[in-house]
Amino acid sequence: MELQRLFNLCFFVSFFLMTTAFEGVRGSSHHRHHHRHHPEEHDDDHQLYGIPPRKLFVFGDSYSDTGNNRKSQAYSWRFPYGITFPGKPAGRFSDGRVLTDYLAKFWGVKSPIPYKWRKYGGKKLENGMNFAHGGTGVFNTLVMDPNMTTQIDLFQNLVNDAVFTGMDLKSSLALVTLAGNDYTSYYVRGGTLEGSQAFIGLVISQLASNLKRIHEMGVKKVVVTALEPVGCLPRSTSRSSFQQCNVTQNNAVNFHNLLLQRAVEKLNNESKDFQFHILDLYSSFTNVLKNKGDYLGNLKFDTPLKPCCIGIKAGYSCGDIDEKGVKMYSICDKPESSFFWDEVHPTQAGWHAVYLALQASLEQI
């Protein structure tokens, strides 16, 4: 059986998931960059259905979260996060802009307001809403924040209350990110290697159900990210002094992405309108890292696997301080020359390079 053979190549999946996935989208309580091309500089607003999309609705984890995590818990609200944009910690897991910001501009809308700040949104609600929470997954994970199903429930409540109308949804887009927190939770809670293949299937099945539900609510186009090459995240590459990716871990990612591809193909066949799309973060990350920058040559990353912000001792990460209030991390001189910001999240420059690598496929959505 094809899937079984692929999974057998990924027997190491438990190691990969336990050591990298949750760090990639965490929202736990412990533990400068300026480039020439910002989202504002992209003038060609992408249009859907012959008109600009009215709103963007976002669901997922820290790769798309722009401020929903609790200030008392998340690294995204600690210095030095946000030092590039907006100049202080603002809830993004980066030094500046993240994937959501770049895709919103591409699709012709402003980055939508986080659900957390909805009561203060006013006219900002015209751009849609971001329900993503760092550290979450399709199931309950290791953080006390809403999983994807609950995020969609929050969305449904707003639709029921007529905050967003059917016409709003009809010409809107949904962005869904999933970067691996479910898998870490599975192993921390006693999951076994023998059961991991079935669990990956459950994750993809639940993800597909979520995508279908968003579409059936009236959002015509639903875009979901493939899993990034976690073997290239600094948390993994630190074992080689940030010199090479972990090939076995990246092979494991391929199993998840294969199932996701098949699930999306099935959704498109069932819906008859082919409105489900995958954003290939695996290929875009890999291409940027291989080329040490974007394909235009405007962004250069001399040591792409090494993070800009890193703990100075074992057990410490970017943003950590000790019991005396002394910072236990260091920051590189030029964040714009680093692809990764911390152990798992790209810098603003990194996300910009990924965005540029995705542009050709974005044009097809």
Short mmCIF file of C-alpha atoms in Angstrom, two decimals:
data_model
loop_
_atom_site.label_atom_id
_atom_site.label_comp_id
_atom_site.label_asym_id
_atom_site.label_seq_id
_atom_site.Cartn_x
_atom_site.Cartn_y
_atom_site.Cartn_z
CA MET A 1 0.00 0.00 0.00
CA GLU A 2 1.45 3.34 -1.09
CA LEU A 3 0.67 5.25 2.09
CA GLN A 4 2.05 2.46 4.25
CA ARG A 5 5.31 2.40 2.31
CA LEU A 6 5.69 6.14 2.66
CA PHE A 7 4.94 5.97 6.34
CA ASN A 8 7.52 3.25 6.83
CA LEU A 9 10.11 5.66 5.48
CA CYS A 10 9.00 8.02 8.21
CA PHE A 11 9.44 5.75 11.24
CA PHE A 12 11.33 8.57 12.88
CA VAL A 13 8.23 10.77 12.87
CA SER A 14 7.89 10.59 16.65
CA PHE A 15 11.32 12.10 17.19
CA PHE A 16 10.68 14.84 14.68
CA LEU A 17 7.30 15.75 16.10
CA MET A 18 8.35 15.74 19.73
CA THR A 19 11.43 17.91 19.20
CA THR A 20 10.22 20.48 16.70
CA ALA A 21 6.53 20.82 16.04
CA PHE A 22 5.20 22.55 19.13
CA GLU A 23 8.09 25.00 19.27
CA GLY A 24 7.08 26.05 15.79
CA VAL A 25 3.77 27.52 16.89
CA ARG A 26 3.98 27.81 20.63
CA GLY A 27 2.13 30.18 22.87
CA SER A 28 3.61 28.98 26.15
CA SER A 29 4.37 31.06 29.19
CA HIS A 30 8.09 30.26 29.32
CA HIS A 31 10.83 29.55 28.47
CA ARG A 32 15.63 45.41 13.57
CA HIS A 33 14.88 44.90 10.72
CA HIS A 34 14.19 47.15 7.70
CA HIS A 35 14.17 45.97 4.11
CA ARG A 36 13.20 47.70 0.95
CA HIS A 37 10.07 45.73 0.17
CA HIS A 38 7.14 45.78 2.58
CA PRO A 39 3.61 44.57 1.86
CA GLU A 40 2.58 48.18 1.34
CA GLU A 41 4.84 48.33 -1.70
CA HIS A 42 2.90 45.69 -3.62
CA ASP A 43 0.47 47.73 -5.73
CA ASP A 44 -1.22 45.02 -7.78
CA ASP A 45 -4.17 43.97 -5.66
CA HIS A 46 -5.18 40.44 -6.51
CA GLN A 47 -8.85 40.13 -7.37
CA LEU A 48 -11.36 37.34 -7.00
CA TYR A 49 -14.56 36.79 -8.92
CA GLY A 50 -13.81 39.93 -10.94
CA ILE A 51 -13.89 42.17 -7.85
CA PRO A 52 -11.45 42.68 -4.98
CA PRO A 53 -12.11 40.30 -2.07
CA ARG A 54 -13.94 42.14 0.66
CA LYS A 55 -12.53 40.33 3.65
CA LEU A 56 -9.95 37.82 4.84
CA PHE A 57 -10.75 35.34 7.60
CA VAL A 58 -7.79 33.62 9.23
CA PHE A 59 -7.65 30.42 11.30
CA GLY A 60 -4.67 28.53 12.70
CA ASP A 61 -1.54 29.02 14.77
CA SER A 62 1.48 31.30 15.20
CA TYR A 63 2.33 31.32 11.52
CA SER A 64 -0.80 33.43 11.00
CA ASP A 65 -1.61 34.84 14.47
CA THR A 66 -1.35 38.65 14.62
CA GLY A 67 -2.22 39.21 18.27
CA ASN A 68 -4.76 36.79 19.74
CA ASN A 69 -2.56 35.04 22.31
CA ARG A 70 -2.73 36.20 25.91
CA LYS A 71 -0.15 38.80 26.85
CA SER A 72 0.66 36.96 30.06
CA GLN A 73 1.48 33.75 28.24
CA ALA A 74 2.90 34.24 24.76
CA TYR A 75 6.43 35.10 23.66
CA SER A 76 4.88 37.22 20.94
CA TRP A 77 4.08 39.90 23.52
CA ARG A 78 7.65 40.04 24.86
CA PHE A 79 10.54 42.19 23.75
CA PRO A 80 12.27 41.86 21.26
CA TYR A 81 9.32 40.52 19.26
CA GLY A 82 7.91 43.23 17.01
CA ILE A 83 11.03 45.42 16.97
CA THR A 84 10.92 45.79 13.18
CA PHE A 85 7.16 46.23 12.91
CA PRO A 86 5.38 47.88 14.58
CA GLY A 87 8.41 48.72 16.73
CA LYS A 88 7.26 46.96 19.88
CA PRO A 89 5.73 43.58 20.84
CA ALA A 90 2.27 43.35 19.27
CA GLY A 91 1.38 39.66 19.30
CA ARG A 92 3.18 38.50 16.16
CA PHE A 93 5.65 35.62 16.47
CA SER A 94 8.38 37.46 14.58
CA ASP A 95 10.35 40.69 14.60
CA GLY A 96 7.72 42.13 12.28
CA ARG A 97 5.14 41.15 9.72
CA VAL A 98 4.05 37.53 9.27
CA LEU A 99 2.45 35.48 6.50
CA THR A 100 -1.03 36.90 7.12
CA ASP A 101 0.15 40.46 6.53
CA TYR A 102 1.73 39.69 3.17
CA LEU A 103 -1.14 37.59 1.87
CA ALA A 104 -3.72 40.16 2.97
CA LYS A 105 -1.97 42.85 0.94
CA PHE A 106 -1.66 40.55 -2.05
CA TRP A 107 -5.40 39.91 -1.93
CA GLY A 108 -6.16 43.61 -1.67
CA VAL A 109 -7.26 43.92 1.94
CA LYS A 110 -5.61 45.17 5.11
CA SER A 111 -4.42 42.57 7.59
CA PRO A 112 -7.60 41.68 9.52
CA ILE A 113 -8.03 42.60 13.16
CA PRO A 114 -7.42 39.81 15.72
CA TYR A 115 -10.58 38.39 17.24
CA LYS A 116 -9.28 39.46 20.65
CA TRP A 117 -9.70 43.12 19.69
CA ARG A 118 -13.01 42.78 17.84
CA LYS A 119 -14.93 45.11 20.21
CA TYR A 120 -12.56 47.90 19.27
CA GLY A 121 -12.52 47.08 15.59
CA GLY A 122 -15.01 49.57 14.18
CA LYS A 123 -14.29 50.02 10.50
CA LYS A 124 -11.41 47.56 10.77
CA LEU A 125 -14.02 44.79 10.70
CA GLU A 126 -14.38 45.64 7.03
CA ASN A 127 -11.15 43.71 6.45
CA GLY A 128 -12.39 40.47 8.04
CA MET A 129 -11.00 38.91 11.19
CA ASN A 130 -8.08 36.82 12.40
CA PHE A 131 -9.03 33.95 14.71
CA ALA A 132 -5.60 32.23 14.75
CA HIS A 133 -3.93 31.51 18.10
CA GLY A 134 -0.27 30.55 18.45
CA GLY A 135 0.27 27.09 19.90
CA THR A 136 -3.02 25.60 18.75
CA GLY A 137 -4.01 22.87 16.32
CA VAL A 138 -7.07 21.11 14.98
CA PHE A 139 -7.38 19.35 18.35
CA ASN A 140 -6.65 20.61 21.85
CA THR A 141 -2.91 21.03 22.34
CA LEU A 142 -0.65 22.06 25.21
CA VAL A 143 -1.96 25.61 25.42
CA MET A 144 -5.28 26.78 26.82
CA ASP A 145 -6.34 28.58 23.67
CA PRO A 146 -9.12 27.76 21.17
CA ASN A 147 -8.42 24.95 18.74
CA MET A 148 -9.38 25.35 15.11
CA THR A 149 -12.90 24.00 15.58
CA THR A 150 -13.50 26.53 18.34
CA GLN A 151 -12.01 29.28 16.20
CA ILE A 152 -14.56 28.44 13.52
CA ASP A 153 -17.29 28.39 16.19
CA LEU A 154 -16.33 31.96 17.10
CA PHE A 155 -16.59 32.86 13.43
CA GLN A 156 -19.99 31.17 13.20
CA ASN A 157 -21.24 33.16 16.20
CA LEU A 158 -20.30 36.43 14.51
CA VAL A 159 -22.08 35.35 11.34
CA ASN A 160 -25.15 34.39 13.38
CA ASP A 161 -25.06 37.84 14.99
CA ALA A 162 -24.91 39.44 11.53
CA VAL A 163 -21.49 40.97 12.19
CA PHE A 164 -20.61 39.45 8.84
CA THR A 165 -23.27 38.86 6.19
CA GLY A 166 -23.67 36.25 3.53
CA MET A 167 -22.56 38.75 0.91
CA ASP A 168 -19.43 39.45 2.96
CA LEU A 169 -18.55 35.76 2.95
CA LYS A 170 -19.34 35.20 -0.68
CA SER A 171 -16.54 37.46 -1.87
CA SER A 172 -14.10 36.68 0.93
CA LEU A 173 -11.13 34.37 1.45
CA ALA A 174 -10.18 32.09 4.32
CA LEU A 175 -6.55 31.38 5.22
CA VAL A 176 -5.87 28.31 7.35
CA THR A 177 -2.44 27.47 8.78
CA LEU A 178 -1.39 24.29 10.55
CA ALA A 179 2.23 23.81 11.60
CA GLY A 180 2.31 20.73 13.83
CA ASN A 181 1.18 21.38 17.41
CA ASP A 182 -1.25 18.46 17.33
CA TYR A 183 1.60 16.03 16.84
CA THR A 184 3.65 17.24 19.75
CA SER A 185 0.62 17.04 22.02
CA TYR A 186 0.00 13.49 20.84
CA TYR A 187 3.41 12.29 21.99
CA VAL A 188 3.54 14.33 25.19
CA ARG A 189 0.25 12.73 26.17
CA GLY A 190 1.59 9.23 25.66
CA GLY A 191 1.00 8.59 21.98
CA THR A 192 3.03 5.80 20.41
CA LEU A 193 4.93 5.43 17.17
CA GLU A 194 2.67 2.53 16.25
CA GLY A 195 -0.37 4.77 16.48
CA SER A 196 1.15 7.83 14.85
CA GLN A 197 0.21 6.94 11.28
CA ALA A 198 -3.44 6.73 12.27
CA PHE A 199 -3.15 9.97 14.23
CA ILE A 200 -1.76 11.84 11.25
CA GLY A 201 -4.78 10.60 9.35
CA LEU A 202 -7.06 11.92 12.10
CA VAL A 203 -5.37 15.32 11.98
CA ILE A 204 -5.83 15.57 8.22
CA SER A 205 -9.41 14.31 8.47
CA GLN A 206 -10.28 16.94 11.06
CA LEU A 207 -8.49 19.62 9.07
CA ALA A 208 -10.46 18.66 5.97
CA SER A 209 -13.70 18.83 7.95
CA ASN A 210 -12.77 22.30 9.12
CA LEU A 211 -12.00 23.47 5.59
CA LYS A 212 -15.30 22.07 4.36
CA ARG A 213 -17.22 23.75 7.17
CA ILE A 214 -15.68 27.16 6.40
CA HIS A 215 -16.62 26.73 2.74
CA GLU A 216 -20.17 25.63 3.56
CA MET A 217 -20.63 28.72 5.72
CA GLY A 218 -20.32 30.74 2.53
CA VAL A 219 -16.60 31.53 2.16
CA LYS A 220 -15.99 30.68 -1.46
CA LYS A 221 -12.22 30.25 -1.48
CA VAL A 222 -10.34 28.42 1.28
CA VAL A 223 -6.54 28.37 1.31
CA VAL A 224 -4.60 26.01 3.60
CA THR A 225 -0.86 25.80 4.15
CA ALA A 226 1.19 22.67 3.66
CA LEU A 227 3.50 21.77 6.54
CA GLU A 228 6.82 23.61 6.37
CA PRO A 229 10.17 21.71 6.31
CA VAL A 230 10.49 21.37 10.07
CA GLY A 231 13.85 19.68 9.65
CA CYS A 232 15.18 23.07 8.56
CA LEU A 233 13.91 24.95 11.60
CA PRO A 234 16.76 26.18 13.83
CA ARG A 235 15.57 23.95 16.66
CA SER A 236 16.64 21.02 14.49
CA THR A 237 19.59 22.53 12.64
CA SER A 238 21.24 23.60 15.91
CA ARG A 239 22.49 20.02 16.14
CA SER A 240 24.67 20.70 13.08
CA SER A 241 25.61 24.24 14.17
CA PHE A 242 22.91 25.52 11.81
CA GLN A 243 24.65 24.06 8.78
CA GLN A 244 22.20 21.51 7.40
CA CYS A 245 18.57 20.45 7.54
CA ASN A 246 17.47 17.17 9.06
CA VAL A 247 16.50 15.13 6.00
CA THR A 248 14.67 12.44 7.93
CA GLN A 249 12.44 14.97 9.63
CA ASN A 250 11.61 16.58 6.32
CA ASN A 251 10.75 13.18 4.86
CA ALA A 252 8.23 12.77 7.68
CA VAL A 253 6.64 16.07 6.74
CA ASN A 254 6.00 14.68 3.28
CA PHE A 255 3.59 12.10 4.68
CA HIS A 256 1.43 14.82 6.24
CA ASN A 257 1.55 16.86 3.05
CA LEU A 258 0.67 13.90 0.85
CA LEU A 259 -2.44 13.21 2.89
CA LEU A 260 -3.32 16.90 2.83
CA GLN A 261 -3.01 17.00 -0.94
CA ARG A 262 -5.32 14.03 -1.31
CA ALA A 263 -7.82 15.51 1.14
CA VAL A 264 -7.94 18.81 -0.75
CA GLU A 265 -8.35 16.99 -4.06
CA LYS A 266 -11.31 15.13 -2.57
CA LEU A 267 -12.88 18.34 -1.29
CA ASN A 268 -12.57 19.92 -4.71
CA ASN A 269 -14.10 16.90 -6.41
CA GLU A 270 -17.00 16.87 -3.96
CA SER A 271 -17.65 20.61 -4.09
CA LYS A 272 -17.50 20.79 -7.90
CA ASP A 273 -16.24 24.37 -7.76
CA PHE A 274 -12.55 23.73 -7.00
CA GLN A 275 -12.26 26.47 -4.39
CA PHE A 276 -9.85 24.72 -1.99
CA HIS A 277 -6.17 25.52 -2.45
CA ILE A 278 -2.86 24.55 -0.82
CA LEU A 279 -0.10 27.08 -0.20
CA ASP A 280 3.10 25.07 -0.46
CA LEU A 281 5.16 26.35 2.46
CA TYR A 282 7.41 23.32 2.14
CA SER A 283 8.67 24.26 -1.32
CA SER A 284 8.73 28.01 -0.68
CA PHE A 285 10.77 27.63 2.53
CA THR A 286 13.10 25.14 0.85
CA ASN A 287 13.70 27.32 -2.21
CA VAL A 288 14.48 30.41 -0.17
CA LEU A 289 16.83 28.51 2.13
CA LYS A 290 18.60 26.85 -0.79
CA ASN A 291 19.05 30.13 -2.64
CA LYS A 292 19.94 32.03 0.54
CA GLY A 293 17.39 34.65 -0.38
CA ASP A 294 14.54 35.50 -2.71
CA TYR A 295 14.73 34.70 -6.41
CA LEU A 296 15.03 38.38 -7.34
CA GLY A 297 18.19 38.75 -5.32
CA ASN A 298 16.81 41.62 -3.24
CA LEU A 299 16.85 39.65 0.01
CA LYS A 300 20.03 37.88 1.10
CA PHE A 301 20.44 35.47 4.01
CA ASP A 302 24.10 34.63 4.52
CA THR A 303 23.44 31.92 7.13
CA PRO A 304 19.78 31.08 6.48
CA LEU A 305 19.48 28.26 9.03
CA LYS A 306 20.73 30.34 11.95
CA PRO A 307 18.16 32.40 13.87
CA CYS A 308 18.60 36.08 14.60
CA CYS A 309 17.31 35.86 18.18
CA ILE A 310 18.51 32.94 20.29
CA GLY A 311 18.95 31.94 23.93
CA ILE A 312 22.48 32.29 25.29
CA LYS A 313 22.22 29.24 27.55
CA ALA A 314 20.51 25.89 27.39
CA GLY A 315 16.87 26.15 28.37
CA TYR A 316 16.50 29.77 27.28
CA SER A 317 14.93 31.15 24.12
CA CYS A 318 14.37 34.47 22.40
CA GLY A 319 12.62 36.83 24.81
CA ASP A 320 13.55 34.95 27.98
CA ILE A 321 14.84 36.63 31.12
CA ASP A 322 16.18 34.99 34.28
CA GLU A 323 14.89 35.36 37.82
CA LYS A 324 16.88 38.58 38.21
CA GLY A 325 15.38 40.11 35.09
CA VAL A 326 18.54 39.71 33.04
CA LYS A 327 17.90 38.94 29.38
CA MET A 328 19.05 35.46 28.40
CA TYR A 329 19.08 35.88 24.64
CA SER A 330 21.09 37.66 21.96
CA ILE A 331 19.93 39.41 18.79
CA CYS A 332 21.82 39.65 15.52
CA ASP A 333 22.91 43.03 14.22
CA LYS A 334 20.83 42.84 11.05
CA PRO A 335 17.56 40.91 11.29
CA GLU A 336 16.97 41.66 7.62
CA SER A 337 19.88 39.33 6.84
CA SER A 338 18.33 36.41 8.74
CA PHE A 339 15.62 34.12 7.42
CA PHE A 340 14.66 32.86 10.88
CA TRP A 341 13.82 35.11 13.79
CA ASP A 342 13.80 32.50 16.58
CA GLU A 343 13.96 28.72 16.81
CA VAL A 344 10.96 28.23 14.57
CA HIS A 345 9.54 31.45 13.15
CA PRO A 346 10.79 33.44 10.14
CA THR A 347 11.77 37.08 10.36
CA GLN A 348 9.77 39.70 8.51
CA ALA A 349 12.38 39.42 5.76
CA GLY A 350 11.99 35.65 5.82
CA TRP A 351 8.23 35.83 5.43
CA HIS A 352 8.66 38.38 2.66
CA ALA A 353 10.95 36.00 0.79
CA VAL A 354 8.46 33.14 1.29
CA TYR A 355 5.69 35.40 0.01
CA LEU A 356 7.69 36.20 -3.12
CA ALA A 357 8.31 32.48 -3.68
CA LEU A 358 4.55 31.88 -3.41
CA GLN A 359 3.47 34.63 -5.77
CA ALA A 360 3.22 32.48 -8.88
CA SER A 361 0.90 30.02 -7.13
CA LEU A 362 -1.03 32.86 -5.50
CA GLU A 363 -1.85 34.17 -8.95
CA GLN A 364 -3.62 30.88 -9.65
CA ILE A 365 -5.95 31.11 -6.64
#
